[in-house]
Structure formats: structure tokens, C-alpha cells
Amino acid sequence: MQELSVRHLLGIKDITPQDIQLIFETADNFKDVLNRPIKKVPSLRDITIANVFFENSTRTRLSFELAEKRLSADVINFSSSGSSVKKGESLLDTVNNILAMKVDMIVMRHASPGAPHFLSRHIEANIVNAGDGTHEHPTQALLDAFSIREKYGEVAGKKVVIIGDILHSRVALSNIFALQKLGAKVMVCGPVTLLPKHIKELGVKVELNVRKALEWCDVANVLRIQLERQQMKYFPSLREYTLYYGIDKKLLDSLNKEITIMHPGPINRGVEISSDAADSSQSIILNQVENGVAIRMAVLYLLASKR
Ligand code: CP
């Protein structure tokens, strides 16, 4: 049996193109399972997984929980709000207490970049990074690339532009790594203040004009403005951002080709994307969410088999 080159999924940077292909092939099988009347397999029957979330989440937390339940794992959920973290307990003490209850795997979201990497140096359990601050969100990038593969048959050679707040986005960084490992061409587009200074060193194209970016690409992955991570004003107003970088159907219809629209969610309708674009036939936003469950099943299954 093929296996992953890693014990933890901390970031896309750490995994190989072969790892990604193995995750995709495994997710193909789990997607078939999810389309059956009985959507459950016994693969992780003896495994207990803790979803440990120190930051808000809708899609990722529910998607992991559903993936775990579809694999027949035992699941516990921890949210830092309402927990003893509020009484001063450290990250390591919190996780070690959870592990003392005979938990085998940790899925963690944390506001601090590197938090899952820190944990991986101190605990034995497998760790899946469900988003660490502005750093990486590996399963999001995997489900994004899987959705592009599903739409076009392959990722290699596709032109993908990531539009918006690249500076504060873990989705952008993980997508850049995943898409490049799979042979796609990647561009980033946004106000210059929301693009990291040295982004070109990652081998991506940079475009400040959104129309030119859309004319270049096959796929546009539209990101939210991450106001919760912004300590200062990066642009005059949301209204002005929408005027220059907002994607709407009129703009999409004015292009000389039909491109695919993606968004990792949560969407701020009327800011980075209009409802008529988000809900159009060009949008695969809900396909991304659907694929997230199969991708997370694949990641958990493959990591569990490394135990
Ligand atoms: N895409 C994503 O990570 O969404 P949530 O923050 O709702 O999990």
C-alpha cells in the first residue's frame, strides 16, 4: 500500500506532489462512498480524534467532524471559547490533557502561525493543521486543487489567480504551494498593500489590475478581506475595495471566455464578490465544500495508517 511521506499534515510546503496525488486518489474513493445511500465506512473504527479549535470556523470544523464520523472514528470537539484556556491553561497543557483521555489524532486550528508545528515537537499523536494564523491551511488547498482537477480533469497547466487579501491569507500560501506542486501557473492579484513584499520569490505572477488577471486565468479563487487580522488600514474603505477588486457577473460576462469562480468561504457578499457571481453557474464554491469532506477523510485515513 502507498503511504504519505509525513506523519502529520502541518502544511502543503512539507508534502510531495506524490503525497497530493495519493490524497486525491484516496479522496476519489471516499467521494464515491459519500454518494452512496450508506455514507459510512469502518476504516477508523478504533481511532479517537479531537477537533481542537482556538479560532472560529464553520466549514473546516464541520467538514472534519463529518469526515471523522463517516470513517467511524470516535470524535470529541474542543472550542477555546468556554474552555479552561480562559483560566490561563497553556496550549500544550490543554492538548496533553485531551491526549490523556486516549485520543489518537488532533485536528487543530490556532491563530498563531506555527502552533501545530510546535505541538508536533511535543506530542506523539498525529496532527492535522486546520489553519494556523496567516501561515497555512493545507486541507483547504487540497480541496481547492481537487475541485480544479474535478472540473478540468487535471491541475497541470491551468492558470489560477488568487484575488484579494493575500497578505493575511493562509489559504493563499497553501494554494500557491499545492498548485505549483501540481504544475499549475499561479498569479496573485490585489491592492499592493495586501500583497506580501517578497511574494514574487514564490514564483507567482503579480497583477494589480483585476480585469487583466481575470483575462489571464482559467480559475479565479476569490478571498475575503481578513479584517480580524488587520492592525491598520490597508485601503481607504470596503466600498473602494469593491469598486476596484470586487468580482461581479457583469465583469465576468465582459471577459472573452468563461472562467471558473472559487471562494474558500466565508463569503462577504457585496464586498469581494457579488451574489450574482457567487451563485452563478461559473461558481464551484459549494462543490469545494462538498469535496472538503472527501479530502479530509483521505487525509485522516492516510495519516492513521502511518500510526
Ligand atoms: N474556509 C474556511 O476555513 O472556512 P471556516 O473558517 O468556516 O472553517
mmCIF file of C-alpha atoms and ligand atoms in Angstrom:
data_model
loop_
_atom_site.group_PDB
_atom_site.id
_atom_site.type_symbol
_atom_site.label_atom_id
_atom_site.label_comp_id
_atom_site.label_asym_id
_atom_site.label_seq_id
_atom_site.Cartn_x
_atom_site.Cartn_y
_atom_site.Cartn_z
ATOM 1 C CA MET A 1 0.000 0.000 0.000
ATOM 2 C CA GLN A 2 1.224 3.516 -0.834
ATOM 3 C CA GLU A 3 1.659 5.853 2.104
ATOM 4 C CA LEU A 4 2.237 9.534 2.849
ATOM 5 C CA SER A 5 5.788 10.801 3.363
ATOM 6 C CA VAL A 6 4.700 12.615 6.576
ATOM 7 C CA ARG A 7 3.201 11.655 9.980
ATOM 8 C CA HIS A 8 1.426 14.995 10.400
ATOM 9 C CA LEU A 9 -0.221 17.307 7.878
ATOM 10 C CA LEU A 10 1.233 20.628 9.006
ATOM 11 C CA GLY A 11 1.424 22.355 5.639
ATOM 12 C CA ILE A 12 1.494 21.795 1.903
ATOM 13 C CA LYS A 13 5.095 23.038 1.889
ATOM 14 C CA ASP A 14 6.155 19.813 3.684
ATOM 15 C CA ILE A 15 4.463 17.288 1.389
ATOM 16 C CA THR A 16 5.400 15.947 -2.038
ATOM 17 C CA PRO A 17 3.440 16.024 -5.315
ATOM 18 C CA GLN A 18 3.138 12.225 -4.874
ATOM 19 C CA ASP A 19 1.531 12.768 -1.445
ATOM 20 C CA ILE A 20 -1.017 15.116 -3.041
ATOM 21 C CA GLN A 21 -1.804 12.617 -5.828
ATOM 22 C CA LEU A 22 -2.236 9.848 -3.214
ATOM 23 C CA ILE A 23 -4.611 12.077 -1.197
ATOM 24 C CA PHE A 24 -6.593 12.834 -4.386
ATOM 25 C CA GLU A 25 -6.851 9.157 -5.402
ATOM 26 C CA THR A 26 -7.956 8.225 -1.874
ATOM 27 C CA ALA A 27 -10.457 11.110 -1.876
ATOM 28 C CA ASP A 28 -11.872 9.856 -5.222
ATOM 29 C CA ASN A 29 -12.744 6.572 -3.471
ATOM 30 C CA PHE A 30 -14.232 8.355 -0.452
ATOM 31 C CA LYS A 31 -16.256 10.642 -2.724
ATOM 32 C CA ASP A 32 -17.835 7.501 -4.213
ATOM 33 C CA VAL A 33 -18.647 6.347 -0.661
ATOM 34 C CA LEU A 34 -20.234 9.735 0.126
ATOM 35 C CA ASN A 35 -22.524 9.411 -2.881
ATOM 36 C CA ARG A 36 -23.867 6.032 -1.711
ATOM 37 C CA PRO A 37 -27.050 5.666 0.382
ATOM 38 C CA ILE A 38 -24.869 4.400 3.275
ATOM 39 C CA LYS A 39 -22.128 7.016 3.540
ATOM 40 C CA LYS A 40 -20.094 5.353 6.252
ATOM 41 C CA VAL A 41 -17.063 3.016 6.276
ATOM 42 C CA PRO A 42 -15.426 1.326 9.298
ATOM 43 C CA SER A 43 -11.865 2.447 8.404
ATOM 44 C CA LEU A 44 -11.119 4.414 11.633
ATOM 45 C CA ARG A 45 -13.362 2.438 13.991
ATOM 46 C CA ASP A 46 -10.719 2.175 16.737
ATOM 47 C CA ILE A 47 -9.391 5.727 16.408
ATOM 48 C CA THR A 48 -10.368 8.728 18.560
ATOM 49 C CA ILE A 49 -9.918 12.205 17.068
ATOM 50 C CA ALA A 50 -10.103 15.557 18.866
ATOM 51 C CA ASN A 51 -11.018 18.662 16.885
ATOM 52 C CA VAL A 52 -9.289 21.426 18.819
ATOM 53 C CA PHE A 53 -10.358 24.871 17.631
ATOM 54 C CA PHE A 54 -8.856 28.039 19.100
ATOM 55 C CA GLU A 55 -10.401 30.165 16.305
ATOM 56 C CA ASN A 56 -13.869 30.402 14.799
ATOM 57 C CA SER A 57 -14.817 28.050 11.990
ATOM 58 C CA THR A 58 -17.913 26.776 10.211
ATOM 59 C CA ARG A 59 -16.771 24.787 7.166
ATOM 60 C CA THR A 60 -13.488 23.301 8.386
ATOM 61 C CA ARG A 61 -14.746 22.168 11.807
ATOM 62 C CA LEU A 62 -17.971 20.634 10.473
ATOM 63 C CA SER A 63 -16.208 19.095 7.492
ATOM 64 C CA PHE A 64 -13.574 17.421 9.694
ATOM 65 C CA GLU A 65 -16.231 16.209 12.134
ATOM 66 C CA LEU A 66 -18.324 14.744 9.336
ATOM 67 C CA ALA A 67 -15.245 13.166 7.698
ATOM 68 C CA GLU A 68 -14.318 11.546 11.031
ATOM 69 C CA LYS A 69 -17.850 10.251 11.584
ATOM 70 C CA ARG A 70 -18.057 8.908 8.015
ATOM 71 C CA LEU A 71 -14.845 6.957 8.802
ATOM 72 C CA SER A 72 -16.445 5.634 12.062
ATOM 73 C CA ALA A 73 -13.890 7.361 14.318
ATOM 74 C CA ASP A 74 -14.839 8.474 17.829
ATOM 75 C CA VAL A 75 -14.902 12.286 17.873
ATOM 76 C CA ILE A 76 -14.579 14.949 20.547
ATOM 77 C CA ASN A 77 -14.787 18.682 19.900
ATOM 78 C CA PHE A 78 -12.992 21.407 21.816
ATOM 79 C CA SER A 79 -13.517 25.169 21.372
ATOM 80 C CA SER A 80 -11.267 27.527 23.274
ATOM 81 C CA SER A 81 -14.210 29.825 23.981
ATOM 82 C CA GLY A 82 -15.908 28.470 27.087
ATOM 83 C CA SER A 83 -12.855 26.294 27.961
ATOM 84 C CA SER A 84 -10.209 26.453 30.691
ATOM 85 C CA VAL A 85 -7.933 28.290 28.253
ATOM 86 C CA LYS A 86 -9.846 31.300 29.565
ATOM 87 C CA LYS A 87 -8.445 30.442 33.047
ATOM 88 C CA GLY A 88 -4.858 30.588 31.780
ATOM 89 C CA GLU A 89 -4.166 26.992 30.695
ATOM 90 C CA SER A 90 -1.412 26.734 28.057
ATOM 91 C CA LEU A 91 -1.803 25.191 24.587
ATOM 92 C CA LEU A 92 0.458 22.261 25.486
ATOM 93 C CA ASP A 93 -1.308 21.571 28.798
ATOM 94 C CA THR A 94 -4.698 21.745 27.080
ATOM 95 C CA VAL A 95 -3.653 19.292 24.358
ATOM 96 C CA ASN A 96 -1.841 16.947 26.772
ATOM 97 C CA ASN A 97 -4.993 16.783 28.914
ATOM 98 C CA ILE A 98 -7.053 15.910 25.838
ATOM 99 C CA LEU A 99 -4.492 13.252 24.834
ATOM 100 C CA ALA A 100 -4.570 11.774 28.359
ATOM 101 C CA MET A 101 -8.148 10.728 27.561
ATOM 102 C CA LYS A 102 -6.667 8.269 24.995
ATOM 103 C CA VAL A 103 -7.058 10.463 21.925
ATOM 104 C CA ASP A 104 -5.084 9.338 18.840
ATOM 105 C CA MET A 105 -5.202 12.309 16.481
ATOM 106 C CA ILE A 106 -5.510 16.076 16.831
ATOM 107 C CA VAL A 107 -7.067 18.399 14.259
ATOM 108 C CA MET A 108 -6.162 21.921 15.324
ATOM 109 C CA ARG A 109 -6.985 25.468 14.263
ATOM 110 C CA HIS A 110 -4.994 28.189 16.005
ATOM 111 C CA ALA A 111 -4.463 31.913 15.482
ATOM 112 C CA SER A 112 -0.672 31.618 15.881
ATOM 113 C CA PRO A 113 1.386 30.649 12.822
ATOM 114 C CA GLY A 114 3.446 27.562 13.711
ATOM 115 C CA ALA A 115 1.243 26.386 16.592
ATOM 116 C CA PRO A 116 0.737 22.872 15.097
ATOM 117 C CA HIS A 117 4.467 22.661 14.280
ATOM 118 C CA PHE A 118 5.229 23.468 17.923
ATOM 119 C CA LEU A 119 2.800 20.749 19.057
ATOM 120 C CA SER A 120 4.339 18.202 16.702
ATOM 121 C CA ARG A 121 7.641 18.562 18.580
ATOM 122 C CA HIS A 122 5.995 17.774 21.928
ATOM 123 C CA ILE A 123 3.305 15.150 21.359
ATOM 124 C CA GLU A 124 3.124 11.693 19.799
ATOM 125 C CA ALA A 125 -0.367 11.924 18.265
ATOM 126 C CA ASN A 126 -0.803 12.708 14.560
ATOM 127 C CA ILE A 127 -1.660 16.375 13.962
ATOM 128 C CA VAL A 128 -3.642 17.933 11.132
ATOM 129 C CA ASN A 129 -3.318 21.683 10.742
ATOM 130 C CA ALA A 130 -6.815 23.114 10.218
ATOM 131 C CA GLY A 131 -5.395 26.633 9.758
ATOM 132 C CA ASP A 132 -2.592 28.350 11.696
ATOM 133 C CA GLY A 133 -2.935 32.126 11.639
ATOM 134 C CA THR A 134 -1.718 33.675 8.403
ATOM 135 C CA HIS A 135 0.501 30.658 7.645
ATOM 136 C CA GLU A 136 -1.112 27.542 6.104
ATOM 137 C CA HIS A 137 -4.490 25.862 5.658
ATOM 138 C CA PRO A 138 -3.430 22.629 3.950
ATOM 139 C CA THR A 139 -6.758 20.804 3.686
ATOM 140 C CA GLN A 140 -8.357 23.916 2.157
ATOM 141 C CA ALA A 141 -5.677 23.993 -0.560
ATOM 142 C CA LEU A 142 -6.085 20.262 -1.158
ATOM 143 C CA LEU A 143 -9.849 20.556 -1.573
ATOM 144 C CA ASP A 144 -9.382 23.617 -3.816
ATOM 145 C CA ALA A 145 -6.910 21.828 -6.094
ATOM 146 C CA PHE A 146 -9.075 18.670 -6.041
ATOM 147 C CA SER A 147 -12.048 20.783 -7.175
ATOM 148 C CA ILE A 148 -9.992 22.225 -10.066
ATOM 149 C CA ARG A 149 -8.949 18.673 -11.030
ATOM 150 C CA GLU A 150 -12.593 17.590 -10.889
ATOM 151 C CA LYS A 151 -13.647 20.497 -13.133
ATOM 152 C CA TYR A 152 -10.855 20.267 -15.727
ATOM 153 C CA GLY A 153 -9.550 16.688 -15.417
ATOM 154 C CA GLU A 154 -6.117 17.889 -14.267
ATOM 155 C CA VAL A 155 -4.458 20.797 -12.470
ATOM 156 C CA ALA A 156 -1.217 20.836 -14.505
ATOM 157 C CA GLY A 157 -1.101 23.714 -16.953
ATOM 158 C CA LYS A 158 -4.131 25.513 -15.529
ATOM 159 C CA LYS A 159 -3.834 29.245 -14.834
ATOM 160 C CA VAL A 160 -5.143 30.141 -11.386
ATOM 161 C CA VAL A 161 -5.369 33.656 -9.982
ATOM 162 C CA ILE A 162 -5.840 34.207 -6.258
ATOM 163 C CA ILE A 163 -7.527 37.577 -5.723
ATOM 164 C CA GLY A 164 -7.756 39.677 -2.575
ATOM 165 C CA ASP A 165 -6.078 39.839 0.809
ATOM 166 C CA ILE A 166 -3.024 37.681 0.058
ATOM 167 C CA LEU A 167 -1.038 39.264 2.920
ATOM 168 C CA HIS A 168 -3.222 37.809 5.683
ATOM 169 C CA SER A 169 -4.306 34.621 3.938
ATOM 170 C CA ARG A 170 -3.241 31.091 4.917
ATOM 171 C CA VAL A 171 -5.439 29.840 2.057
ATOM 172 C CA ALA A 172 -3.332 31.793 -0.457
ATOM 173 C CA LEU A 173 0.002 30.394 0.739
ATOM 174 C CA SER A 174 -1.210 26.775 0.873
ATOM 175 C CA ASN A 175 -2.865 27.160 -2.544
ATOM 176 C CA ILE A 176 0.334 28.560 -4.066
ATOM 177 C CA PHE A 177 2.332 25.562 -2.778
ATOM 178 C CA ALA A 178 -0.304 22.978 -3.823
ATOM 179 C CA LEU A 179 -0.990 24.409 -7.278
ATOM 180 C CA GLN A 180 2.708 24.782 -8.117
ATOM 181 C CA LYS A 181 3.454 21.230 -6.921
ATOM 182 C CA LEU A 182 0.735 20.034 -9.307
ATOM 183 C CA GLY A 183 2.084 22.038 -12.263
ATOM 184 C CA ALA A 184 -0.410 24.925 -12.385
ATOM 185 C CA LYS A 185 0.581 28.532 -13.120
ATOM 186 C CA VAL A 186 -0.294 30.867 -10.254
ATOM 187 C CA MET A 187 -0.940 34.614 -10.159
ATOM 188 C CA VAL A 188 -1.877 36.786 -7.202
ATOM 189 C CA CYS A 189 -3.941 39.953 -7.586
ATOM 190 C CA GLY A 190 -4.949 42.617 -5.095
ATOM 191 C CA PRO A 191 -4.126 46.076 -3.804
ATOM 192 C CA VAL A 192 -0.358 46.410 -3.449
ATOM 193 C CA THR A 193 -0.775 46.913 0.313
ATOM 194 C CA LEU A 194 -2.381 43.442 0.598
ATOM 195 C CA LEU A 195 0.375 41.626 -1.318
ATOM 196 C CA PRO A 196 3.398 40.365 0.671
ATOM 197 C CA LYS A 197 6.525 42.327 -0.299
ATOM 198 C CA HIS A 198 8.535 39.289 -1.459
ATOM 199 C CA ILE A 199 5.663 37.260 -2.954
ATOM 200 C CA LYS A 200 7.414 37.013 -6.373
ATOM 201 C CA GLU A 201 10.108 34.877 -4.723
ATOM 202 C CA LEU A 202 7.489 32.103 -4.535
ATOM 203 C CA GLY A 203 7.443 32.031 -8.345
ATOM 204 C CA VAL A 204 3.985 33.565 -8.769
ATOM 205 C CA LYS A 205 2.936 36.279 -11.205
ATOM 206 C CA VAL A 206 1.687 39.529 -9.681
ATOM 207 C CA GLU A 207 -1.086 41.639 -11.233
ATOM 208 C CA LEU A 208 -2.672 44.711 -9.689
ATOM 209 C CA ASN A 209 -5.433 45.061 -12.288
ATOM 210 C CA VAL A 210 -8.281 42.631 -11.666
ATOM 211 C CA ARG A 211 -9.601 42.680 -15.249
ATOM 212 C CA LYS A 212 -6.161 41.745 -16.624
ATOM 213 C CA ALA A 213 -5.919 38.980 -14.005
ATOM 214 C CA LEU A 214 -9.310 37.565 -14.981
ATOM 215 C CA GLU A 215 -8.431 37.742 -18.687
ATOM 216 C CA TRP A 216 -5.283 35.683 -17.983
ATOM 217 C CA CYS A 217 -6.759 32.932 -15.833
ATOM 218 C CA ASP A 218 -8.843 29.758 -16.160
ATOM 219 C CA VAL A 219 -9.798 29.856 -12.479
ATOM 220 C CA ALA A 220 -10.190 32.767 -10.050
ATOM 221 C CA ASN A 221 -10.034 31.936 -6.346
ATOM 222 C CA VAL A 222 -11.541 34.965 -4.600
ATOM 223 C CA LEU A 223 -10.552 35.665 -1.000
ATOM 224 C CA ARG A 224 -12.249 37.580 1.778
ATOM 225 C CA ILE A 225 -10.662 40.672 3.319
ATOM 226 C CA GLN A 226 -9.423 39.341 6.681
ATOM 227 C CA LEU A 227 -10.337 42.366 8.777
ATOM 228 C CA GLU A 228 -9.815 40.376 12.008
ATOM 229 C CA ARG A 229 -6.078 40.098 11.204
ATOM 230 C CA GLN A 230 -5.562 43.711 10.110
ATOM 231 C CA GLN A 231 -3.986 46.001 12.696
ATOM 232 C CA MET A 232 -4.025 49.040 10.387
ATOM 233 C CA LYS A 233 -5.913 50.341 7.353
ATOM 234 C CA TYR A 234 -4.613 48.785 4.112
ATOM 235 C CA PHE A 235 -7.116 50.547 1.800
ATOM 236 C CA PRO A 236 -9.415 53.563 2.217
ATOM 237 C CA SER A 237 -12.758 51.732 2.553
ATOM 238 C CA LEU A 238 -14.526 48.441 1.773
ATOM 239 C CA ARG A 239 -16.579 50.384 -0.786
ATOM 240 C CA GLU A 240 -13.428 51.393 -2.635
ATOM 241 C CA TYR A 241 -12.068 47.819 -2.409
ATOM 242 C CA THR A 242 -15.273 46.511 -4.018
ATOM 243 C CA LEU A 243 -15.072 49.159 -6.733
ATOM 244 C CA TYR A 244 -11.556 48.110 -7.775
ATOM 245 C CA TYR A 245 -11.352 44.413 -6.825
ATOM 246 C CA GLY A 246 -14.930 43.178 -6.380
ATOM 247 C CA ILE A 247 -15.973 40.387 -8.765
ATOM 248 C CA ASP A 248 -19.486 40.610 -10.194
ATOM 249 C CA LYS A 249 -21.342 38.917 -13.022
ATOM 250 C CA LYS A 250 -21.140 41.984 -15.255
ATOM 251 C CA LEU A 251 -17.339 41.834 -15.059
ATOM 252 C CA LEU A 252 -17.331 38.045 -15.674
ATOM 253 C CA ASP A 253 -19.687 38.420 -18.667
ATOM 254 C CA SER A 254 -17.476 41.118 -20.181
ATOM 255 C CA LEU A 255 -14.497 38.708 -20.446
ATOM 256 C CA ASN A 256 -13.857 36.943 -23.750
ATOM 257 C CA LYS A 257 -14.057 33.482 -22.092
ATOM 258 C CA GLU A 258 -15.851 31.700 -19.252
ATOM 259 C CA ILE A 259 -13.681 31.289 -16.169
ATOM 260 C CA THR A 260 -14.355 29.262 -13.017
ATOM 261 C CA ILE A 261 -15.016 31.086 -9.751
ATOM 262 C CA MET A 262 -13.893 29.665 -6.403
ATOM 263 C CA HIS A 263 -14.009 31.007 -2.846
ATOM 264 C CA PRO A 264 -12.861 29.233 0.335
ATOM 265 C CA GLY A 265 -15.575 30.911 2.429
ATOM 266 C CA PRO A 266 -16.812 32.586 4.447
ATOM 267 C CA ILE A 267 -18.063 34.948 1.712
ATOM 268 C CA ASN A 268 -18.670 38.616 2.401
ATOM 269 C CA ARG A 269 -21.328 39.097 -0.274
ATOM 270 C CA GLY A 270 -21.188 42.501 -1.912
ATOM 271 C CA VAL A 271 -17.571 43.080 -0.827
ATOM 272 C CA GLU A 272 -15.099 40.763 -2.641
ATOM 273 C CA ILE A 273 -17.804 39.014 -4.676
ATOM 274 C CA SER A 274 -21.394 39.824 -5.612
ATOM 275 C CA SER A 275 -24.242 37.363 -5.131
ATOM 276 C CA ASP A 276 -24.793 37.076 -8.888
ATOM 277 C CA ALA A 277 -21.164 35.947 -9.339
ATOM 278 C CA ALA A 278 -21.029 33.700 -6.259
ATOM 279 C CA ASP A 279 -24.272 31.947 -7.197
ATOM 280 C CA SER A 280 -23.641 31.808 -10.961
ATOM 281 C CA SER A 281 -23.152 28.625 -12.994
ATOM 282 C CA GLN A 282 -19.443 29.559 -13.204
ATOM 283 C CA SER A 283 -19.091 29.189 -9.433
ATOM 284 C CA ILE A 284 -17.922 25.898 -7.883
ATOM 285 C CA ILE A 285 -17.968 27.265 -4.328
ATOM 286 C CA LEU A 286 -20.336 24.631 -2.933
ATOM 287 C CA ASN A 287 -18.518 21.862 -4.846
ATOM 288 C CA GLN A 288 -15.414 22.931 -2.906
ATOM 289 C CA VAL A 289 -17.310 22.468 0.360
ATOM 290 C CA GLU A 290 -18.629 19.068 -0.743
ATOM 291 C CA ASN A 291 -15.133 17.936 -1.772
ATOM 292 C CA GLY A 292 -13.745 19.045 1.593
ATOM 293 C CA VAL A 293 -15.314 16.066 3.344
ATOM 294 C CA ALA A 294 -13.768 13.511 0.949
ATOM 295 C CA ILE A 295 -10.373 15.240 1.099
ATOM 296 C CA ARG A 296 -10.408 15.286 4.909
ATOM 297 C CA MET A 297 -11.470 11.634 5.020
ATOM 298 C CA ALA A 298 -8.490 10.843 2.784
ATOM 299 C CA VAL A 299 -6.031 12.836 4.921
ATOM 300 C CA LEU A 300 -7.227 11.293 8.200
ATOM 301 C CA TYR A 301 -7.289 7.778 6.757
ATOM 302 C CA LEU A 302 -3.780 8.054 5.300
ATOM 303 C CA LEU A 303 -2.313 9.596 8.466
ATOM 304 C CA ALA A 304 -3.995 6.954 10.650
ATOM 305 C CA SER A 305 -2.401 4.226 8.546
ATOM 306 C CA LYS A 306 1.030 5.733 9.436
ATOM 307 C CA ARG A 307 0.409 5.190 13.152
HETATM 308 N N1 CP B 1 -12.619 28.004 4.532
HETATM 309 C C1 CP B 1 -12.599 28.002 5.869
HETATM 310 O O1 CP B 1 -11.577 27.729 6.502
HETATM 311 O O2 CP B 1 -13.796 28.296 6.451
HETATM 312 P P1 CP B 1 -14.062 28.295 8.028
HETATM 313 O O3 CP B 1 -13.257 29.404 8.624
HETATM 314 O O4 CP B 1 -15.543 28.493 8.189
HETATM 315 O O5 CP B 1 -13.609 26.958 8.555
#
